[in-house]
Coordinates of C-alpha atoms in Angstrom, one line a residue:
Chain A
M23 CA 102.7 157.3 84.4
K24 CA 100.2 160.2 83.1
R25 CA 100.3 159.5 79.7
K26 CA 99.8 155.6 80.3
S27 CA 96.4 156.3 82.4
T28 CA 94.9 158.8 79.5
S29 CA 95.8 155.9 77.1
V30 CA 93.5 153.5 79.1
Q31 CA 91.3 156.2 79.9
S32 CA 90.7 156.6 76.1
T33 CA 90.6 153.1 75.2
V34 CA 87.6 152.9 77.9
Q35 CA 86.0 155.7 76.3
A36 CA 86.2 154.5 73.3
Y37 CA 84.7 150.9 74.1
L38 CA 82.1 152.7 75.5
F39 CA 81.4 154.3 72.5
L40 CA 81.2 150.6 70.3
A41 CA 79.6 149.0 73.3
P42 CA 75.9 149.1 72.1
A43 CA 77.1 147.8 68.3
L44 CA 79.2 145.3 69.8
I45 CA 76.6 143.8 72.2
L46 CA 73.8 143.9 69.6
L47 CA 76.8 142.3 67.2
A48 CA 77.4 139.6 69.6
V49 CA 73.6 138.4 70.6
F50 CA 72.4 138.7 66.9
S51 CA 75.5 138.2 64.4
F52 CA 77.9 136.0 66.4
W53 CA 76.2 134.3 69.0
P54 CA 73.4 132.7 66.1
V55 CA 76.6 131.6 64.0
G56 CA 78.4 129.6 67.1
Y57 CA 75.0 128.5 69.1
G58 CA 73.4 127.4 65.6
T59 CA 76.0 125.8 65.1
Y60 CA 76.2 123.4 68.6
L61 CA 72.2 123.3 68.0
S62 CA 73.1 121.8 64.8
F63 CA 75.0 118.8 66.4
T64 CA 71.7 118.2 68.4
K65 CA 68.2 117.4 68.9
Y66 CA 66.2 120.9 69.8
N67 CA 62.6 121.9 70.1
L68 CA 62.4 124.9 71.7
I69 CA 60.7 123.3 75.2
S70 CA 63.0 120.6 76.2
A71 CA 66.9 121.1 76.5
P72 CA 69.0 120.1 73.6
E73 CA 70.2 116.7 72.9
W74 CA 73.4 116.0 71.5
V75 CA 73.6 113.4 68.2
G76 CA 76.2 114.5 66.9
L77 CA 76.1 114.1 62.3
D78 CA 72.8 112.7 63.0
N79 CA 71.1 116.0 61.4
Y80 CA 73.4 116.0 58.4
R81 CA 73.3 112.2 57.8
E82 CA 69.5 113.0 57.8
L83 CA 70.2 115.9 55.4
F84 CA 72.2 114.1 52.6
D85 CA 69.6 111.2 53.1
D86 CA 66.9 112.9 52.2
E87 CA 65.4 113.8 48.9
L88 CA 63.8 116.8 49.8
F89 CA 66.9 118.6 50.5
L90 CA 69.0 117.5 48.3
N91 CA 66.4 118.8 46.1
S92 CA 66.4 122.2 47.6
L93 CA 70.6 122.6 47.8
K94 CA 70.1 121.7 44.1
N95 CA 67.2 124.9 43.6
S96 CA 69.6 126.8 45.4
L97 CA 72.9 126.6 43.9
L98 CA 70.5 126.5 40.5
Y99 CA 69.1 130.1 41.5
L100 CA 73.1 131.0 41.3
L101 CA 72.4 131.6 37.6
C102 CA 70.9 134.7 38.7
V103 CA 74.2 136.4 39.3
P104 CA 75.5 136.1 35.9
I105 CA 72.3 137.6 34.4
I106 CA 72.0 140.8 37.2
Q107 CA 75.3 141.2 36.9
V108 CA 75.4 141.4 32.9
L109 CA 72.3 143.4 32.8
S110 CA 72.8 146.0 35.2
I111 CA 76.2 146.8 33.7
A112 CA 74.4 147.4 30.7
L113 CA 71.5 149.3 32.7
A114 CA 74.0 151.3 34.3
V115 CA 75.9 152.3 31.0
L116 CA 72.4 153.0 29.5
V117 CA 71.2 155.4 31.8
N118 CA 75.1 157.0 32.5
N119 CA 73.9 159.5 30.1
N120 CA 73.3 163.1 29.8
L121 CA 69.9 162.5 27.9
K122 CA 67.2 164.9 29.0
G123 CA 65.0 162.9 31.7
I124 CA 67.7 160.2 32.4
K125 CA 66.8 160.8 36.2
L126 CA 63.2 160.1 35.5
F127 CA 64.5 156.5 34.3
R128 CA 66.6 155.7 37.0
A129 CA 64.1 156.4 39.7
A130 CA 61.6 154.6 37.5
Y131 CA 64.2 151.8 37.6
Y132 CA 64.4 151.7 41.2
V133 CA 61.2 151.5 42.6
P134 CA 61.1 148.0 42.3
V135 CA 64.0 148.1 44.9
V136 CA 61.7 150.0 47.5
T137 CA 59.0 147.7 47.2
S138 CA 58.1 145.1 49.6
V139 CA 58.9 141.7 48.7
S140 CA 55.4 140.6 50.0
V141 CA 53.9 143.1 47.7
I142 CA 55.8 142.1 44.8
G143 CA 55.3 138.4 45.3
L144 CA 51.5 139.2 44.9
M145 CA 51.6 141.2 42.4
W146 CA 54.1 138.8 40.3
N147 CA 51.2 136.1 41.7
F148 CA 48.9 138.4 39.4
M149 CA 51.1 138.7 36.2
Y150 CA 51.5 134.9 36.2
N151 CA 48.2 133.9 36.3
D152 CA 46.5 131.4 34.0
E153 CA 44.7 134.5 32.8
G154 CA 47.2 137.1 33.7
I155 CA 49.3 139.4 31.0
L156 CA 52.1 137.1 30.5
N157 CA 50.1 134.6 29.4
S158 CA 47.5 136.6 27.5
V159 CA 50.3 138.2 25.6
L160 CA 52.0 134.8 24.9
Q161 CA 48.6 134.1 23.8
A162 CA 47.5 136.5 21.7
L163 CA 50.7 136.6 19.8
H164 CA 49.8 133.1 18.9
M165 CA 52.8 131.9 20.9
I166 CA 51.0 129.2 23.0
N167 CA 47.8 127.5 22.8
E168 CA 47.4 126.6 26.9
P169 CA 48.3 129.0 29.5
I170 CA 52.1 128.4 31.2
G171 CA 51.3 127.5 34.8
F172 CA 54.4 130.0 35.8
L173 CA 53.9 129.3 39.3
S174 CA 51.9 125.7 38.9
D175 CA 54.1 124.1 36.4
D176 CA 56.7 122.3 38.6
R177 CA 59.4 122.7 35.8
I178 CA 58.8 126.1 35.3
A179 CA 58.4 127.4 38.9
L180 CA 61.6 128.0 40.1
F181 CA 62.4 129.8 37.4
S182 CA 59.7 132.2 37.7
V183 CA 60.4 133.1 40.9
M184 CA 64.3 133.5 40.0
F185 CA 63.2 136.1 37.4
V186 CA 61.0 137.7 39.9
T187 CA 64.1 137.9 42.3
I188 CA 65.8 139.6 39.6
W189 CA 63.6 142.3 38.4
R190 CA 63.3 143.7 41.7
G191 CA 67.3 143.5 42.2
L192 CA 68.4 144.9 38.9
G193 CA 67.7 148.8 40.0
W194 CA 69.8 148.4 42.5
Y195 CA 73.0 146.5 41.0
M196 CA 72.3 149.6 38.8
V197 CA 72.9 152.3 40.9
M198 CA 76.0 150.4 42.3
Y199 CA 77.4 150.4 38.6
L200 CA 76.5 153.5 38.3
A201 CA 78.3 154.7 41.2
G202 CA 81.2 152.6 39.6
L203 CA 81.0 153.9 36.2
Q204 CA 80.7 157.9 37.2
A205 CA 84.1 157.2 39.3
I206 CA 86.1 156.8 36.1
P207 CA 87.7 159.5 35.0
Q208 CA 86.6 161.3 31.5
D209 CA 90.0 162.0 30.1
V210 CA 90.9 158.0 30.1
Y211 CA 88.1 158.0 27.7
E212 CA 89.0 161.0 25.2
A213 CA 92.9 159.3 25.5
A214 CA 91.3 156.4 23.8
T215 CA 89.2 158.1 21.4
L216 CA 92.4 160.0 20.2
D217 CA 94.1 156.8 19.9
G218 CA 91.3 155.4 17.3
A219 CA 89.3 153.0 20.2
N220 CA 86.1 152.2 18.7
G221 CA 83.1 152.3 21.6
W222 CA 83.4 148.4 22.1
Q223 CA 87.1 148.8 22.7
K224 CA 86.7 151.2 25.3
F225 CA 84.2 149.3 27.2
W226 CA 86.3 145.9 27.2
K227 CA 89.9 148.3 27.8
I228 CA 88.9 151.0 30.1
T229 CA 85.3 150.4 31.5
V230 CA 85.5 146.8 32.6
P231 CA 89.1 146.7 34.2
L232 CA 88.2 149.9 36.0
L233 CA 84.8 149.0 37.0
M234 CA 86.4 145.4 38.5
P235 CA 86.1 146.5 42.4
T236 CA 82.3 147.0 41.8
I237 CA 82.0 144.0 39.8
L238 CA 83.9 142.2 42.7
L239 CA 81.6 143.9 45.3
C240 CA 78.5 142.9 43.0
S241 CA 79.2 139.4 42.4
V242 CA 79.7 139.0 46.1
L243 CA 76.6 140.3 47.1
S244 CA 74.4 138.6 44.3
T245 CA 76.0 135.2 45.2
L246 CA 74.9 135.7 49.1
A247 CA 71.4 136.8 47.5
A248 CA 70.9 134.2 45.4
L249 CA 71.7 131.8 47.9
K250 CA 69.7 133.4 50.8
A251 CA 66.8 133.8 48.7
F252 CA 63.4 132.3 50.1
E253 CA 61.3 135.1 50.8
E254 CA 59.8 135.3 47.5
V255 CA 59.3 131.4 47.6
Q256 CA 57.3 131.8 50.8
I257 CA 55.2 134.1 49.4
M258 CA 54.9 133.3 46.1
T259 CA 54.9 129.4 46.0
Q260 CA 55.1 128.0 49.6
G261 CA 57.8 125.7 48.1
G262 CA 55.2 124.2 45.6
P263 CA 54.0 122.8 43.0
S264 CA 55.4 119.3 44.6
E265 CA 58.4 120.8 46.7
S266 CA 59.8 121.8 43.4
T267 CA 60.4 125.7 45.0
Y268 CA 62.4 124.7 48.1
T269 CA 65.4 126.1 48.4
A270 CA 68.5 125.3 51.3
L271 CA 66.9 128.2 53.4
F272 CA 63.4 127.8 52.7
Y273 CA 64.0 124.1 53.9
A274 CA 65.6 125.1 57.0
Y275 CA 62.6 127.6 57.8
Q276 CA 59.9 124.8 57.3
F277 CA 61.9 122.7 59.2
G278 CA 63.2 125.5 62.6
I279 CA 60.6 127.9 62.5
K280 CA 57.1 125.8 61.3
S281 CA 58.2 122.3 62.4
L282 CA 60.4 123.6 65.7
D283 CA 63.0 120.8 64.7
F284 CA 65.7 123.6 65.3
G285 CA 68.6 120.7 65.1
R286 CA 67.8 119.5 61.4
G287 CA 66.9 123.4 60.2
L288 CA 70.0 124.6 61.5
A289 CA 71.9 122.3 60.0
A290 CA 70.6 123.2 56.7
S291 CA 71.1 126.7 57.4
T292 CA 75.0 126.1 58.5
I293 CA 75.1 124.5 55.1
V294 CA 74.2 127.6 53.5
A295 CA 76.7 129.2 55.3
L296 CA 79.2 127.3 54.7
V297 CA 78.4 127.6 51.0
C298 CA 78.4 131.2 51.3
M299 CA 81.8 131.5 52.4
A300 CA 83.1 128.9 50.0
L301 CA 81.5 131.1 47.3
A302 CA 82.6 134.5 48.8
W303 CA 86.3 133.3 48.6
V304 CA 85.9 132.2 45.2
N305 CA 84.6 135.3 44.0
F306 CA 87.6 137.4 45.8
R307 CA 90.1 134.6 44.8
Y308 CA 89.5 135.0 41.2
L309 CA 87.7 138.5 40.7
Q310 CA 90.7 140.6 42.7
P311 CA 92.1 142.6 39.9
R312 CA 95.8 141.8 39.6
Q313 CA 98.3 144.1 41.5
K314 CA 101.0 145.6 39.4
Chain V
M21 CA 57.1 164.7 20.2
S22 CA 57.9 168.4 18.3
S23 CA 56.7 168.4 14.3
Q24 CA 59.8 170.3 13.5
T25 CA 62.2 167.8 14.2
L26 CA 60.4 165.6 11.8
T27 CA 59.5 167.3 8.7
V28 CA 61.5 166.3 6.1
N29 CA 61.5 169.3 3.7
P30 CA 60.6 167.9 0.2
A31 CA 62.5 170.7 -1.7
S32 CA 65.2 169.1 -0.5
A33 CA 67.4 166.7 -2.9
Q34 CA 66.5 163.3 -1.4
K35 CA 64.2 162.1 1.7
P36 CA 66.9 160.7 4.4
S37 CA 66.4 156.6 4.5
L38 CA 65.3 155.4 7.4
E39 CA 68.9 153.5 7.9
S40 CA 70.6 156.7 7.9
M41 CA 67.5 158.6 10.1
L42 CA 68.9 155.7 13.0
R43 CA 72.5 155.9 12.1
G44 CA 71.5 159.9 12.6
K45 CA 72.2 161.5 16.1
F46 CA 68.2 162.0 15.9
G47 CA 68.1 158.4 15.6
Q48 CA 70.3 157.3 18.2
R49 CA 68.6 159.2 20.9
A50 CA 65.3 158.1 19.6
I51 CA 66.9 154.1 19.5
Q52 CA 67.9 155.0 23.6
Y53 CA 64.6 156.3 24.5
L54 CA 62.6 153.3 22.9
V55 CA 65.3 151.3 25.1
L56 CA 64.6 153.1 28.2
S57 CA 60.9 153.3 27.9
A58 CA 60.6 149.7 27.2
I59 CA 62.5 149.1 30.3
A60 CA 60.8 151.6 32.8
I61 CA 57.4 149.7 31.5
I62 CA 58.9 146.1 32.4
C63 CA 59.6 148.0 35.9
L64 CA 56.5 149.7 36.7
Y65 CA 53.9 147.9 34.7
P66 CA 53.0 145.4 37.4
M67 CA 52.8 148.2 40.0
W68 CA 50.2 150.1 37.7
W69 CA 48.1 147.0 36.7
T70 CA 47.6 146.5 40.5
L71 CA 46.9 150.2 41.2
V72 CA 44.1 150.3 37.9
V73 CA 42.8 146.6 39.5
S74 CA 42.6 148.5 42.8
L75 CA 40.5 151.4 41.7
S76 CA 38.4 149.4 39.3
T77 CA 34.5 148.0 40.0
T78 CA 33.5 146.7 36.9
G79 CA 34.4 144.1 34.2
N80 CA 36.9 141.1 34.5
V81 CA 40.0 141.3 36.6
Y82 CA 42.3 140.0 33.9
E83 CA 40.6 141.4 30.9
F84 CA 42.7 141.4 27.7
P85 CA 44.4 144.1 27.0
P86 CA 44.1 145.2 30.2
P87 CA 43.0 149.1 30.5
L88 CA 45.3 151.7 31.0
L89 CA 42.9 153.5 33.1
P90 CA 40.4 152.2 35.7
K91 CA 37.2 151.1 34.7
G92 CA 34.3 152.3 36.8
A93 CA 36.9 154.4 39.1
S94 CA 36.2 154.3 42.9
I95 CA 37.6 153.9 45.9
D96 CA 35.3 150.6 46.9
N97 CA 37.6 148.0 47.1
Y98 CA 40.3 150.7 49.4
A99 CA 37.0 151.0 52.0
E100 CA 36.7 147.1 52.0
V101 CA 40.2 146.5 52.8
F102 CA 39.7 149.2 55.8
K103 CA 36.6 147.4 56.5
T104 CA 38.2 143.5 56.7
I105 CA 41.4 144.1 58.0
N106 CA 42.5 146.7 60.6
V107 CA 44.5 148.4 58.5
M108 CA 45.1 151.1 60.8
T109 CA 46.4 148.8 63.5
F110 CA 48.9 147.4 60.8
F111 CA 49.6 150.9 59.8
K112 CA 50.8 152.1 63.0
N113 CA 52.6 149.1 63.5
S114 CA 55.0 149.3 60.8
L115 CA 55.2 152.7 61.9
A116 CA 56.6 151.7 65.2
I117 CA 58.8 149.1 64.1
T118 CA 59.8 151.7 61.8
I119 CA 60.6 154.5 63.8
L120 CA 62.0 152.2 66.6
T121 CA 64.4 150.3 64.2
L122 CA 65.5 153.8 62.9
I123 CA 66.5 155.2 65.9
G124 CA 68.5 152.5 67.2
T125 CA 70.3 152.7 64.0
I126 CA 70.8 156.0 63.7
V127 CA 72.2 156.1 67.9
V128 CA 73.9 153.3 68.0
S129 CA 75.8 153.3 64.4
S130 CA 77.0 156.7 64.9
L131 CA 78.3 156.2 68.3
A132 CA 80.1 152.7 66.7
A133 CA 81.6 155.0 63.7
Y134 CA 82.9 158.0 66.1
P135 CA 85.6 156.0 67.7
L136 CA 86.4 154.1 64.6
A137 CA 87.0 157.1 62.7
R138 CA 88.9 159.5 64.7
M139 CA 90.0 157.7 67.9
R140 CA 93.4 155.3 68.2
F141 CA 92.9 152.4 70.5
P142 CA 94.1 148.4 70.8
G143 CA 91.6 146.4 69.0
R144 CA 90.6 148.8 66.7
N145 CA 91.2 147.6 63.5
L146 CA 90.3 143.9 64.9
V147 CA 86.7 145.2 65.9
F148 CA 86.1 147.0 62.1
S149 CA 86.9 143.5 61.0
A150 CA 84.8 141.8 63.1
I151 CA 81.7 144.4 61.9
L152 CA 82.9 144.1 58.1
A153 CA 82.3 140.2 58.2
T154 CA 79.0 140.5 59.2
M155 CA 78.1 141.3 55.7
I156 CA 79.3 137.9 54.4
L157 CA 76.8 135.9 56.1
P158 CA 73.3 136.4 55.3
S159 CA 71.1 137.4 58.4
E160 CA 68.6 134.8 57.2
V161 CA 71.4 132.2 58.4
N162 CA 70.7 133.5 61.7
F163 CA 67.2 133.7 61.6
L164 CA 66.7 130.2 63.6
V165 CA 68.9 131.3 66.6
N166 CA 67.8 134.6 66.6
F167 CA 64.0 133.2 67.1
I168 CA 65.4 131.3 69.7
T169 CA 66.9 134.4 71.5
V170 CA 64.4 136.8 70.8
S171 CA 61.6 133.9 72.3
K172 CA 64.1 133.5 75.5
L173 CA 63.9 137.3 75.7
H174 CA 60.5 137.0 76.1
L175 CA 60.3 139.9 72.7
T176 CA 58.3 137.3 70.4
D177 CA 55.2 139.8 69.2
S178 CA 56.6 142.6 70.0
Y179 CA 58.0 145.8 68.3
L180 CA 61.6 145.4 70.1
G181 CA 62.1 141.8 69.0
V182 CA 61.4 142.9 65.4
A183 CA 63.5 146.1 65.3
L184 CA 66.7 144.7 68.1
P185 CA 68.5 142.3 65.3
N186 CA 68.0 144.9 62.3
I187 CA 69.7 147.8 64.7
V188 CA 73.5 147.2 63.7
T189 CA 74.3 146.8 60.3
A190 CA 78.1 147.2 58.7
V191 CA 76.9 149.7 56.0
N192 CA 75.4 152.1 58.7
I193 CA 78.5 151.8 60.5
F194 CA 80.6 152.1 57.7
I195 CA 78.7 155.1 56.0
M196 CA 79.4 157.4 59.2
K197 CA 82.8 156.3 59.8
V198 CA 83.2 157.7 56.2
A199 CA 81.3 161.0 57.5
F200 CA 83.4 161.3 60.6
E201 CA 86.8 160.9 58.8
Q202 CA 85.8 163.9 56.4
V203 CA 85.8 166.5 59.5
P204 CA 88.8 168.2 59.4
G205 CA 90.9 167.4 62.5
D206 CA 91.7 170.9 63.5
L207 CA 87.7 171.3 64.5
I208 CA 88.7 168.9 67.1
D209 CA 92.3 169.3 68.1
A210 CA 90.5 173.0 69.0
A211 CA 87.9 171.5 71.0
R212 CA 89.9 169.1 72.4
V213 CA 92.3 172.0 73.7
D214 CA 89.5 173.8 74.7
G215 CA 88.7 171.0 77.2
A216 CA 85.6 169.3 75.2
S217 CA 84.8 165.9 76.1
E218 CA 84.8 163.0 73.7
M219 CA 80.7 163.0 73.8
Q220 CA 80.5 166.6 73.5
I221 CA 82.8 166.4 70.6
F222 CA 80.9 163.8 69.2
W223 CA 77.7 165.1 69.8
K224 CA 78.5 169.1 69.1
I225 CA 80.9 169.0 66.5
M226 CA 80.7 165.2 64.4
M227 CA 76.9 164.8 64.3
P228 CA 76.1 168.0 63.0
L229 CA 78.5 168.2 60.5
A230 CA 77.2 164.5 59.2
L231 CA 74.1 165.1 58.7
P232 CA 73.9 164.6 54.8
A233 CA 75.3 160.8 56.2
L234 CA 72.3 160.5 58.9
G235 CA 70.0 161.5 56.3
A236 CA 71.1 159.0 54.0
I237 CA 71.1 156.0 56.4
T238 CA 67.3 157.4 57.9
I239 CA 66.4 156.7 54.5
L240 CA 68.2 153.5 53.7
T241 CA 67.0 152.3 57.1
T242 CA 63.5 153.7 56.8
V243 CA 62.7 151.6 53.7
T244 CA 64.4 148.3 55.1
A245 CA 63.0 148.3 57.8
W246 CA 59.1 149.4 56.5
N247 CA 59.5 146.7 53.8
Q248 CA 60.9 143.7 55.7
Y249 CA 59.1 140.9 55.7
I250 CA 59.8 137.3 56.8
W251 CA 61.6 138.4 60.2
P252 CA 58.6 140.3 61.5
A253 CA 56.2 137.5 60.1
I254 CA 58.7 135.4 62.3
V255 CA 58.3 137.7 65.8
M256 CA 54.8 138.6 65.5
Q257 CA 52.3 136.4 66.3
S258 CA 49.3 137.9 67.0
P259 CA 47.4 139.7 63.8
D260 CA 47.1 142.4 65.5
N261 CA 50.8 143.1 65.5
F262 CA 51.3 142.8 61.9
P263 CA 53.0 145.4 59.8
L264 CA 51.6 145.7 56.8
S265 CA 53.8 144.2 54.6
V266 CA 53.0 140.7 56.7
G267 CA 49.0 141.7 56.9
V268 CA 48.7 142.7 53.0
L269 CA 49.6 138.8 53.0
Y270 CA 47.0 137.9 55.8
L271 CA 44.7 139.7 53.2
S272 CA 45.4 138.0 50.7
G273 CA 45.3 134.4 51.9
A274 CA 41.7 135.0 53.7
F275 CA 40.2 136.6 50.5
S276 CA 42.5 135.5 47.4
F277 CA 39.0 135.2 45.2
K278 CA 38.8 139.0 46.2
T279 CA 42.1 140.2 44.0
R280 CA 40.9 143.7 43.5
V281 CA 40.5 144.2 47.2
V282 CA 44.1 142.3 47.8
A283 CA 45.0 144.8 45.1
A284 CA 44.0 147.8 47.0
G285 CA 45.5 146.0 49.9
A286 CA 48.9 145.9 48.2
I287 CA 49.1 149.7 47.0
L288 CA 48.2 150.8 50.8
T289 CA 51.3 148.7 51.9
I290 CA 53.8 150.6 48.9
L291 CA 52.4 153.6 49.1
P292 CA 54.0 155.2 51.9
I293 CA 57.5 154.3 51.0
L294 CA 56.8 155.3 47.4
I295 CA 56.1 158.9 48.7
V296 CA 59.2 158.6 50.4
F297 CA 60.8 157.8 47.7
I298 CA 60.3 160.1 45.5
F299 CA 60.8 162.7 47.8
T300 CA 64.3 161.2 48.3
Q301 CA 65.6 159.6 45.1
R302 CA 68.6 161.4 44.8
Y303 CA 69.9 159.9 47.8
F304 CA 69.3 156.1 46.5
L305 CA 70.3 157.2 43.3
R306 CA 73.5 158.9 43.9
G307 CA 74.6 155.2 44.5
F308 CA 76.4 154.4 47.9
D309 CA 79.7 156.7 47.0
G310 CA 81.6 155.8 50.1
A311 CA 80.8 152.2 50.2
V312 CA 81.8 151.6 46.6
K313 CA 85.1 153.3 46.3

């Protein structure tokens, strides 16, 4: 009897410790999922009560060229994932070296990660300007005659924004991979060297397989990051030129926060959430190291 | 660069060819440094350009080749930022939001991590999985409902409204949990035998021993809270409540033709956090050791 009461007591205690976190999670993480899904079936403008409209919002979304284009842009944004993965692994291998001053380089590569996205957007607007450094260099090299409208040409703008996303994320993934690399025991490499393996073989046969957990984690995280990208868009192009840089979440933001059409906005973000979960599942399914 | 390493003794039989030099250890080093420096330039150049422009007063902003050092260096542009927008107010707002988020994060995540690390109770795994599950859904997807919630709670335009949704993150709870798990069990048993309450164990034993982890989440949270843009931009409605990250875009919207002034505003926004970063970079660059393994 006494045992039971102490265990009840310790359970209560455990939940008292957990209470603040659980309450905040319930309000700001779980409630939005449930209530958001419900509101996506309604017309709601924050002032009058939500009015149930069934699948109307979803139907409207899929009839809306702009949304379809936004969704396409969000999926196109996934191109960042393999690029970030390859570059950050290469970068991690490069800085996982006992060169003099290597810590300085690592720090330099991390600076964009600790810089606010609003300032990064501003700075790249300067870089991408018609008279900015990129156009000037390309013109000086006679590679182009006319300045490229990095952010004003609707065929290029989305890729310019994607480049900034890659640029500002690279250092973060580099550090993740660096931690992964440093966890690989050196004697595995030494044994392989004795067996006559060359650098390339060691990379593919040792580094990559042993890095798999990190590759899985980073690929899930960068997939989610690509799908949720919209701050860059909001700061650099506001969706333009001619709506060519709308991403699905930028669309949700425009309709939800800007036009107070929460039903439509939430239907769009529910679709993004579903895509996120589906792609996270795909990552786990195909990148999980096979158990022996 | 030391000249000794470069000097080739003319008396020696033959000069090493460029190829053999590149194959040699020295050549390899040189290539490595060249690649490393090229990447460093790509990472840092936008900041450097912005800094140079913000300190220059003469010439075309987009002059080519761009000057590596400011021309007619002065802090006039900075003075104009202070005249144009209320930098000190924005700074105070950023600071308040950051401190509020930070205190909340430290208190709430360590409290939550303690039972997850050290107590057995029904539902423990379920609670932990639920916390981890929040990592899959980007918080951006929640913005719309969180905005509704915050307005219903009458927290729009308030520091608390910006801070509250950011206080609980799975990563911070995870970091604290790993730190608490590493505290030797004997220590806790001894304290329990002496009649210490769970709260005393948490406060007097666990927290002091978890200081390095607390340091890590302090730095990570500070940087994230200072830099966040879209959520404060949604919650804050009057410009007097903007943090710097939002205020700087306000400056750029209103005075886009004054590139130098906007550049100065950008530098003012990132300077505090860059200083924090310079002094604490080893915490970032060690990686999220616990989280990866």
